[in-house]
Amino acid sequence: MDAKKYQTIGQQFGRRSWAEPWKIKMVEPIRLASAEERRQAMEGAFSNTFLLRSEDVYIDLLTDSGTNAMSDRQWAGLMLGDEAYAGSRNFYHLEAAMQTYYGYKYLVPTHQGRGAEHILSQAAIKPGQWVPGNMYFTTTRQHQEMAGGTFVDVIIREAHDAADLHPFKGNVDLDKLETLIKDKGAQNIAYVSLAGTVNMAGGQPVSMANVRALRELCDRYGVRIYLDATRMAENAYFIQQREPGYADWTIARILKEFCSYTDGAWMSAKKDNLVNIGGWLAVNDAELFETLRNLVVIYEGLHTYGGLAGRDMEAIAIGIEECVQDDHIRSRVGQVLYLGELLINWDIPIVQPVGGHAVFLDAKRFYPHIPQDELPAQTLAAQLYLDSGIRSMERGIVSAGRDPVTGENRHPALELTRLTIPRRVYTQAHMDIVAEAVKAAYDNRERTRGLRMIFEPKYLRFFQARFEPV
Ligand SMILES: *Cc1c(COP(=O)(O)O)cnc(C)c1O
């Protein structure tokens, strides 16, 4: 695969440049704290960017989760909230939008993605079962483990190599999966946990050919496939751009076709669906649906609100329609590519091809002198903030946590610092500032030392862990 193919945005779209398909109607001032203020803030946060106050951050690339700018139509939709306890009209709008664009039969709203993961894991995993998937995600695997399942990574080998230019690094290794099914017995496989795009691999997509072949394989063994649809609209864009035969398909058509090969999906609406809070679960099986909508009453709320206000469901319904528009998704992913291209041109090591929602800095190559046990990706996140007030997050050894059986630290092949781009929030000028900040940290790399963990929470430690310089 030719790296340049993904670098030149002008080439990709057959024109000089792209621009956002919107104009700005409301602004929120941001401010760069002084170097001394940043030093104090980072010390107070124990070098964990999750523990910083937002006010102390200049450009916030911690996450694309719930950080979206809503459209004027979504804000107007908030005023149409029907806050009835049961049967809100906004629920029916959300259900119809999901059915139209994702194509599943039944909908259960949840307060956010992990609420959906919790309920699905409890309903679909029996203790002792195996859950194969295309690389783990933090909250997903946690819920699968808490339901008594064991996650098994069946992503293709290329996904673990930050420099490999495979166009669909999110693909499932079908041989690996079939070996596992034969080994454990199909009845001991809870379901295949498929994600598009794959966050932990660097926002890498799954191809249509792969999901189709996966469906055939799973049908042979009677195994179900559930999709983490959190960034599936972005995945659809990569299929349109890279997979032969889909260049003339709309994002909406690709999305629905892809989902049709799966048995259901869970969603963090805080990502693709362009809202600040919300999630949902959707399935085709009527019996499973009854179980899910019974469970949701215990953990989230009645099955027609699932922990959301009526107005939140309205904003998601409108966001679903906006997120599958071709011009939206082109500029969304295009902005990420723009930042990635600036860094590639300075020979700064990043995961390639550039992913859909974030640029992932390859901390192992960035700081070759810092061993993984001294947390190179966490160190880089701290350095970027100190240098420029930019907030990023670690996706390496700290995020990977400990093996539940041995209690040892997992050592993932990928040690990454994620610059996550919120949707419709920052401009190209902000991306230039970010690129220059990364360059400054890179130029200063030899003088940078690692970190050690001095406080480690039991679950999902990266959120609240504390560190100090070694
Ligand atoms: C964010 C995310 C989740 C969890 O969703 P929340 O809304 O944060 O609870 C699940 N899967 C993926 C891929 C995500 O990025």
Coordinates of C-alpha atoms and ligand atoms in Angstrom, one line a residue:
M1 CA 0.0 0.0 0.0
D2 CA 1.4 3.4 -0.9
A3 CA 1.5 5.7 2.1
K4 CA 1.2 8.8 -0.1
K5 CA -2.1 7.6 -1.3
Y6 CA -3.6 8.6 2.1
Q7 CA -1.5 11.7 2.6
T8 CA -2.6 14.1 0.0
I9 CA -6.2 15.0 0.7
G10 CA -6.4 17.1 -2.5
Q11 CA -5.5 14.0 -4.5
Q12 CA -8.1 11.9 -2.7
F13 CA -10.9 14.2 -3.5
G14 CA -9.8 15.1 -6.9
R15 CA -9.6 18.8 -6.1
R16 CA -7.3 21.2 -4.3
S17 CA -8.8 21.2 -0.8
W18 CA -11.8 20.5 1.3
A19 CA -13.6 22.7 3.8
E20 CA -16.0 22.1 6.6
P21 CA -19.7 21.9 5.4
W22 CA -20.8 24.4 8.1
K23 CA -20.1 27.8 9.5
I24 CA -19.7 28.8 13.1
K25 CA -22.6 30.4 14.9
M26 CA -21.5 30.3 18.5
V27 CA -18.0 30.4 20.0
E28 CA -16.4 29.3 23.3
P29 CA -13.2 31.2 24.2
I30 CA -10.1 29.1 25.0
R31 CA -6.9 30.3 26.6
L32 CA -3.3 29.1 26.8
A33 CA -2.1 29.0 30.4
S34 CA 1.4 30.2 31.1
A35 CA 4.3 27.7 31.2
E36 CA 4.4 28.0 35.0
E37 CA 0.6 27.5 35.3
R38 CA 0.9 24.4 33.1
R39 CA 3.8 23.0 35.2
Q40 CA 1.7 23.4 38.3
A41 CA -1.4 22.0 36.7
M42 CA 0.5 18.9 35.5
E43 CA 2.0 18.4 38.9
G44 CA -1.4 18.6 40.5
A45 CA -2.7 16.1 38.0
F46 CA 0.2 13.6 38.8
S47 CA 1.1 13.5 35.1
N48 CA -2.3 12.0 34.2
T49 CA -4.2 14.2 31.6
F50 CA -7.5 12.8 32.8
L51 CA -6.9 14.6 36.1
L52 CA -6.4 18.1 34.6
R53 CA -9.1 20.7 34.8
S54 CA -10.6 21.5 31.4
E55 CA -10.0 25.3 32.1
D56 CA -6.2 24.6 32.2
V57 CA -6.3 23.1 28.7
Y58 CA -5.8 25.0 25.5
I59 CA -6.6 22.5 22.7
D60 CA -8.4 19.5 24.2
L61 CA -7.7 16.3 22.2
L62 CA -8.2 14.0 25.1
T63 CA -11.1 12.3 23.4
D64 CA -13.8 12.5 20.7
S65 CA -16.3 11.2 23.2
G66 CA -19.1 13.6 24.0
T67 CA -17.0 16.5 22.8
N68 CA -18.9 17.0 19.6
A69 CA -20.4 20.4 18.6
M70 CA -24.1 19.9 17.9
S71 CA -25.8 21.5 15.0
D72 CA -28.4 24.2 15.1
R73 CA -31.0 21.5 14.2
Q74 CA -29.9 19.4 17.2
W75 CA -30.1 22.3 19.6
A76 CA -33.5 23.1 18.2
G77 CA -34.4 19.4 18.8
L78 CA -33.6 19.8 22.5
M79 CA -36.6 22.1 22.8
L80 CA -38.8 19.3 21.5
G81 CA -37.9 17.0 24.4
D82 CA -40.9 15.0 25.5
E83 CA -40.0 14.2 29.1
A84 CA -42.7 11.7 29.7
Y85 CA -41.5 8.8 31.9
A86 CA -42.8 6.2 29.4
G87 CA -43.3 6.2 25.6
S88 CA -41.6 9.6 24.9
R89 CA -42.1 10.7 21.3
N90 CA -38.3 11.2 21.1
F91 CA -37.8 7.5 21.7
Y92 CA -39.8 6.6 18.7
H93 CA -37.9 9.1 16.6
L94 CA -34.6 7.6 17.8
E95 CA -35.8 4.1 17.1
A96 CA -36.9 5.1 13.6
A97 CA -33.5 6.8 12.9
M98 CA -31.6 3.7 14.0
Q99 CA -33.8 1.4 11.9
T100 CA -33.4 3.6 8.8
Y101 CA -29.6 4.1 9.0
Y102 CA -28.3 1.1 10.9
G103 CA -31.1 -1.3 9.9
Y104 CA -31.6 -3.3 13.1
K105 CA -35.1 -4.3 14.3
Y106 CA -35.1 -3.5 18.0
L107 CA -33.7 -0.6 20.0
V108 CA -32.8 -0.2 23.7
P109 CA -31.5 3.3 24.7
T110 CA -28.7 3.5 27.3
H111 CA -27.0 6.4 29.1
Q112 CA -23.8 5.8 27.0
G113 CA -21.9 3.1 25.3
R114 CA -20.7 1.2 28.4
G115 CA -24.3 1.0 29.6
A116 CA -25.1 -0.9 26.4
E117 CA -22.0 -3.1 26.8
H118 CA -22.9 -4.0 30.3
I119 CA -26.4 -5.2 29.4
L120 CA -25.3 -7.1 26.3
S121 CA -22.5 -8.8 28.1
Q122 CA -24.8 -9.9 31.0
A123 CA -27.4 -11.2 28.5
A124 CA -25.2 -12.8 25.9
I125 CA -22.1 -14.2 27.8
K126 CA -22.3 -17.3 30.1
P127 CA -19.5 -17.6 32.6
G128 CA -16.6 -19.6 31.1
Q129 CA -17.3 -18.6 27.5
W130 CA -14.9 -17.0 25.1
V131 CA -15.4 -13.7 23.3
P132 CA -13.2 -13.3 20.3
G133 CA -12.8 -9.8 18.9
N134 CA -10.8 -7.5 16.6
M135 CA -8.6 -6.1 19.4
Y136 CA -9.9 -5.2 22.8
F137 CA -11.5 -2.0 23.9
T138 CA -11.1 -0.9 27.5
T139 CA -14.7 -0.7 28.7
T140 CA -15.9 -3.5 26.3
R141 CA -13.5 -6.1 27.6
Q142 CA -14.1 -5.0 31.2
H143 CA -17.8 -5.8 30.9
Q144 CA -17.1 -9.0 29.0
E145 CA -14.8 -10.1 31.8
M146 CA -17.2 -9.1 34.6
A147 CA -19.8 -11.3 32.9
G148 CA -17.5 -14.2 33.2
G149 CA -16.2 -14.2 29.6
T150 CA -12.6 -14.3 28.4
F151 CA -11.7 -11.9 25.5
V152 CA -9.5 -13.4 22.8
D153 CA -7.8 -11.0 20.2
V154 CA -8.4 -12.3 16.6
I155 CA -7.4 -9.1 14.7
I156 CA -5.0 -9.5 11.8
R157 CA -1.3 -9.5 12.6
E158 CA -0.7 -6.2 10.7
A159 CA -2.8 -4.3 13.3
H160 CA -0.1 -4.7 15.9
D161 CA 2.5 -3.0 13.7
A162 CA 2.2 0.8 13.8
A163 CA 4.1 1.2 10.6
D164 CA 2.3 -1.4 8.5
L165 CA 0.3 0.2 5.7
H166 CA -2.5 -2.4 5.3
P167 CA -5.6 -0.5 4.3
F168 CA -7.9 -2.5 6.6
K169 CA -5.9 -3.1 9.7
G170 CA -9.2 -3.6 11.7
N171 CA -9.9 -6.9 9.8
V172 CA -10.6 -10.1 11.7
D173 CA -8.1 -12.9 11.1
L174 CA -10.6 -15.6 10.0
D175 CA -8.1 -18.5 10.4
K176 CA -7.3 -17.5 13.9
L177 CA -11.0 -17.2 14.7
E178 CA -11.9 -20.6 13.1
T179 CA -9.1 -22.3 15.0
L180 CA -10.4 -20.8 18.2
I181 CA -14.0 -22.0 17.5
K182 CA -12.8 -25.5 16.7
D183 CA -10.5 -25.5 19.7
K184 CA -13.1 -24.4 22.3
G185 CA -16.3 -25.6 20.6
A186 CA -18.9 -23.3 19.0
Q187 CA -21.2 -23.6 22.0
N188 CA -18.4 -22.0 24.2
I189 CA -18.1 -18.9 22.0
A190 CA -20.4 -16.2 23.4
Y191 CA -20.3 -14.1 20.2
V192 CA -17.8 -12.3 18.0
S193 CA -17.2 -8.8 19.3
L194 CA -16.5 -6.8 16.1
A195 CA -15.6 -3.1 16.2
G196 CA -15.5 -0.7 13.2
T197 CA -13.2 1.3 13.3
V198 CA -10.8 -0.3 15.8
N199 CA -9.9 2.4 18.3
M200 CA -6.9 0.7 20.0
A201 CA -5.3 -0.1 16.7
G202 CA -5.3 3.5 15.7
G203 CA -8.8 4.0 14.4
Q204 CA -8.3 1.4 11.7
P205 CA -11.2 0.1 9.5
V206 CA -12.7 -3.3 8.7
S207 CA -13.4 -4.0 5.1
M208 CA -16.8 -5.1 3.7
A209 CA -15.2 -8.2 2.2
N210 CA -14.0 -9.2 5.7
V211 CA -17.3 -8.7 7.4
R212 CA -19.0 -10.7 4.7
A213 CA -16.6 -13.6 5.0
L214 CA -16.9 -13.3 8.8
R215 CA -20.7 -13.8 8.5
E216 CA -20.2 -16.9 6.3
L217 CA -17.8 -18.4 8.8
C218 CA -20.0 -17.6 11.8
D219 CA -23.1 -19.0 10.0
R220 CA -21.2 -22.3 9.5
Y221 CA -20.7 -22.6 13.3
G222 CA -23.9 -20.9 14.5
V223 CA -22.0 -18.1 16.1
R224 CA -23.5 -14.6 16.5
I225 CA -21.7 -11.3 15.6
Y226 CA -22.3 -8.1 17.6
L227 CA -20.9 -4.9 16.3
D228 CA -19.4 -2.0 18.3
A229 CA -20.9 0.6 16.0
T230 CA -19.4 3.6 17.8
R231 CA -17.4 4.8 14.8
M232 CA -19.0 2.7 12.1
A233 CA -19.8 5.8 10.0
E234 CA -16.1 6.6 9.9
N235 CA -15.4 3.0 9.0
A236 CA -17.9 3.3 6.1
Y237 CA -15.9 6.3 4.7
F238 CA -12.7 4.2 4.5
I239 CA -14.6 1.5 2.7
Q240 CA -15.9 4.1 0.2
Q241 CA -12.3 5.5 -0.3
R242 CA -10.3 2.3 -0.3
E243 CA -12.3 -0.8 -1.1
P244 CA -12.9 -1.6 -4.8
G245 CA -16.5 -1.4 -5.8
Y246 CA -17.7 1.1 -3.2
A247 CA -16.5 4.5 -4.6
D248 CA -20.0 5.3 -5.9
W249 CA -21.9 4.2 -2.8
T250 CA -23.1 6.7 -0.2
I251 CA -21.8 6.5 3.4
A252 CA -25.4 5.7 4.4
R253 CA -25.7 2.7 2.0
I254 CA -22.3 1.3 3.0
L255 CA -23.2 1.6 6.7
K256 CA -26.4 -0.2 6.4
E257 CA -24.9 -3.0 4.2
F258 CA -22.1 -3.5 6.7
C259 CA -24.5 -3.7 9.7
S260 CA -26.7 -6.2 7.8
Y261 CA -23.9 -8.8 8.2
T262 CA -24.1 -8.5 12.0
D263 CA -26.8 -9.6 14.5
G264 CA -26.9 -6.4 16.5
A265 CA -24.8 -3.5 17.7
W266 CA -24.0 -1.3 20.7
M267 CA -23.3 2.3 20.3
S268 CA -21.6 5.2 22.1
A269 CA -23.6 8.0 20.5
K270 CA -21.1 10.4 22.0
K271 CA -18.8 9.6 19.1
D272 CA -20.3 9.2 15.5
N273 CA -23.8 10.3 16.5
L274 CA -22.7 13.9 17.2
V275 CA -24.1 14.4 20.7
N276 CA -22.6 15.0 24.2
I277 CA -24.2 12.1 26.0
G278 CA -26.1 8.9 25.0
G279 CA -25.9 5.4 23.7
W280 CA -28.0 2.5 22.4
L281 CA -28.2 -1.2 21.9
A282 CA -29.9 -2.7 18.8
V283 CA -30.6 -6.3 18.0
N284 CA -32.6 -8.4 15.5
D285 CA -33.5 -11.3 17.8
A286 CA -36.8 -10.8 19.5
E287 CA -36.0 -13.1 22.4
L288 CA -32.7 -11.4 23.2
F289 CA -34.5 -8.1 22.9
E290 CA -36.9 -9.1 25.6
T291 CA -34.0 -10.0 27.9
L292 CA -32.2 -6.7 27.2
R293 CA -35.2 -4.5 27.7
N294 CA -35.8 -6.3 31.0
L295 CA -32.2 -5.8 32.1
V296 CA -32.2 -2.1 31.1
V297 CA -34.9 -1.4 33.7
I298 CA -32.5 -2.5 36.5
Y299 CA -29.4 -0.7 35.4
E300 CA -30.3 2.3 33.2
G301 CA -34.0 3.2 33.3
L302 CA -37.3 2.3 31.6
H303 CA -36.8 0.7 28.1
T304 CA -38.1 3.9 26.4
Y305 CA -35.5 6.2 27.9
G306 CA -32.6 4.1 29.3
G307 CA -31.1 6.8 31.4
L308 CA -31.5 9.6 28.8
A309 CA -33.7 12.7 28.9
G310 CA -36.2 12.8 26.0
R311 CA -34.3 15.8 24.6
D312 CA -31.1 13.8 24.5
M313 CA -32.8 11.0 22.5
E314 CA -34.0 13.7 20.1
A315 CA -30.5 15.1 19.6
I316 CA -29.2 11.5 18.9
A317 CA -31.9 10.9 16.4
I318 CA -31.0 14.0 14.5
G319 CA -27.3 13.3 14.9
I320 CA -27.7 9.9 13.4
E321 CA -29.0 11.4 10.2
E322 CA -26.3 14.1 10.1
C323 CA -23.4 11.7 10.7
V324 CA -24.0 9.7 7.6
Q325 CA -23.9 12.7 5.2
D326 CA -21.0 12.3 2.8
D327 CA -19.8 15.9 3.1
H328 CA -19.8 15.7 6.9
I329 CA -17.8 12.5 7.1
R330 CA -15.3 13.6 4.4
S331 CA -14.4 16.8 6.3
R332 CA -14.4 15.0 9.7
V333 CA -11.9 12.3 8.6
G334 CA -10.2 14.8 6.3
Q335 CA -9.3 17.0 9.2
V336 CA -7.7 14.0 11.0
L337 CA -5.8 13.2 7.8
Y338 CA -4.6 16.8 7.5
L339 CA -3.0 16.7 11.0
G340 CA -1.5 13.2 10.2
E341 CA 0.0 14.5 7.0
L342 CA 1.7 17.4 8.7
L343 CA 3.4 15.0 11.1
I344 CA 4.3 12.5 8.4
N345 CA 6.0 15.2 6.4
W346 CA 8.2 16.0 9.5
D347 CA 9.1 12.3 9.8
I348 CA 7.4 12.1 13.2
P349 CA 6.4 8.4 14.0
I350 CA 2.7 7.9 13.9
V351 CA 0.4 5.0 13.3
Q352 CA -0.2 4.6 9.5
P353 CA -2.5 4.7 7.6
V354 CA -3.9 7.7 9.6
G355 CA -7.1 6.6 11.4
G356 CA -10.6 8.0 11.4
H357 CA -10.9 9.9 14.6
A358 CA -7.4 10.5 15.9
V359 CA -3.7 10.7 15.1
F360 CA -1.8 8.2 17.2
L361 CA 1.8 9.0 18.0
D362 CA 4.0 6.0 18.1
A363 CA 5.7 6.5 21.5
K364 CA 8.0 3.5 21.2
R365 CA 9.7 5.1 18.2
F366 CA 9.3 8.7 19.6
Y367 CA 11.2 7.8 22.8
P368 CA 13.3 4.7 21.9
H369 CA 15.4 5.3 25.1
I370 CA 12.4 5.0 27.4
P371 CA 11.5 1.3 28.2
Q372 CA 7.8 0.4 28.1
D373 CA 7.7 -0.1 31.9
E374 CA 8.6 3.6 32.2
L375 CA 5.5 4.5 30.3
P376 CA 6.6 6.3 27.1
A377 CA 3.1 7.1 25.9
Q378 CA 2.0 8.5 29.3
T379 CA 5.2 10.5 29.3
L380 CA 4.5 12.0 25.8
A381 CA 1.0 13.0 26.8
A382 CA 2.4 14.9 29.8
Q383 CA 5.1 16.5 27.7
L384 CA 2.6 17.8 25.1
Y385 CA 0.6 19.5 27.8
L386 CA 3.7 21.0 29.4
D387 CA 4.9 22.3 26.1
S388 CA 1.7 23.7 24.6
G389 CA -1.3 23.1 26.8
I390 CA -2.6 20.4 24.5
R391 CA -4.3 17.5 26.1
S392 CA -3.9 14.0 24.7
M393 CA -4.2 10.5 26.2
E394 CA -2.3 7.4 26.7
R395 CA -3.1 4.2 24.8
G396 CA -0.4 1.8 25.8
I397 CA 0.8 -0.2 28.8
V398 CA -1.3 1.9 31.3
S399 CA -4.5 1.5 29.3
A400 CA -3.8 -2.2 28.8
G401 CA -4.0 -2.9 32.5
R402 CA -3.2 -6.3 34.2
D403 CA -3.9 -9.8 33.2
P404 CA -6.9 -10.9 35.4
V405 CA -5.4 -14.4 35.9
T406 CA -1.7 -13.7 36.6
G407 CA -2.0 -10.1 37.8
E408 CA 1.0 -9.1 35.7
N409 CA 1.1 -5.9 33.6
R410 CA 0.0 -6.6 30.0
H411 CA 2.7 -5.4 27.5
P412 CA 0.8 -4.4 24.3
A413 CA 2.7 -4.2 21.1
L414 CA 1.3 -0.7 20.5
E415 CA 2.4 2.1 22.9
L416 CA 0.5 5.1 21.6
T417 CA -0.4 8.7 22.5
R418 CA -3.7 9.6 21.0
L419 CA -4.5 13.1 19.6
T420 CA -8.3 12.7 19.3
I421 CA -10.1 15.2 17.2
P422 CA -13.6 16.3 18.5
R423 CA -16.1 16.5 15.6
R424 CA -16.9 20.0 14.3
V425 CA -15.0 21.7 17.1
Y426 CA -11.6 22.9 16.0
T427 CA -10.3 24.5 12.8
Q428 CA -7.4 23.8 10.6
A429 CA -5.4 26.6 12.4
H430 CA -5.7 24.6 15.6
M431 CA -4.4 21.5 13.8
D432 CA -1.3 23.6 12.7
I433 CA -0.7 24.5 16.4
V434 CA -1.0 20.9 17.4
A435 CA 1.5 19.7 14.8
E436 CA 4.0 22.3 15.9
A437 CA 3.6 21.3 19.5
V438 CA 4.3 17.6 18.6
K439 CA 7.3 18.7 16.6
A440 CA 8.6 20.7 19.7
A441 CA 8.2 17.6 21.9
Y442 CA 10.0 15.5 19.2
D443 CA 12.9 17.9 19.0
N444 CA 13.2 17.7 22.8
R445 CA 12.9 13.9 23.0
E446 CA 16.4 13.0 24.0
R447 CA 16.1 15.1 27.2
T448 CA 12.8 13.5 28.2
R449 CA 12.7 10.9 31.0
G450 CA 9.9 8.4 31.8
L451 CA 7.3 8.0 34.5
R452 CA 6.4 5.5 37.2
M453 CA 3.0 4.8 38.6
I454 CA 2.5 5.7 42.3
F455 CA -1.2 5.0 42.5
E456 CA -3.1 2.3 40.6
P457 CA -6.9 2.0 40.7
K458 CA -8.3 -1.5 40.4
Y459 CA -10.5 -1.0 37.3
L460 CA -9.7 0.9 34.1
R461 CA -6.6 2.3 35.8
F462 CA -5.7 4.8 33.1
F463 CA -8.6 7.1 34.1
Q464 CA -7.4 7.8 37.7
A465 CA -3.8 6.5 38.0
R466 CA -1.1 8.9 39.4
F467 CA 2.5 9.1 38.2
E468 CA 5.8 10.7 39.1
P469 CA 9.0 11.2 37.1
V470 CA 11.5 8.3 37.4
Ligands
LIG1 C1 -16.2 5.2 23.8 C2 -16.2 3.8 23.4 C3 -17.0 2.8 24.1 C4 -17.7 3.1 25.4 O1 -18.7 4.1 25.2 P1 -19.0 5.3 26.3 O2 -20.0 6.1 25.7 O3 -17.7 6.0 26.6 O4 -19.4 4.6 27.6 C5 -17.1 1.6 23.5 N1 -16.4 1.3 22.4 C6 -15.6 2.1 21.8 C7 -14.9 1.7 20.5 C8 -15.5 3.4 22.2 O5 -14.7 4.3 21.6

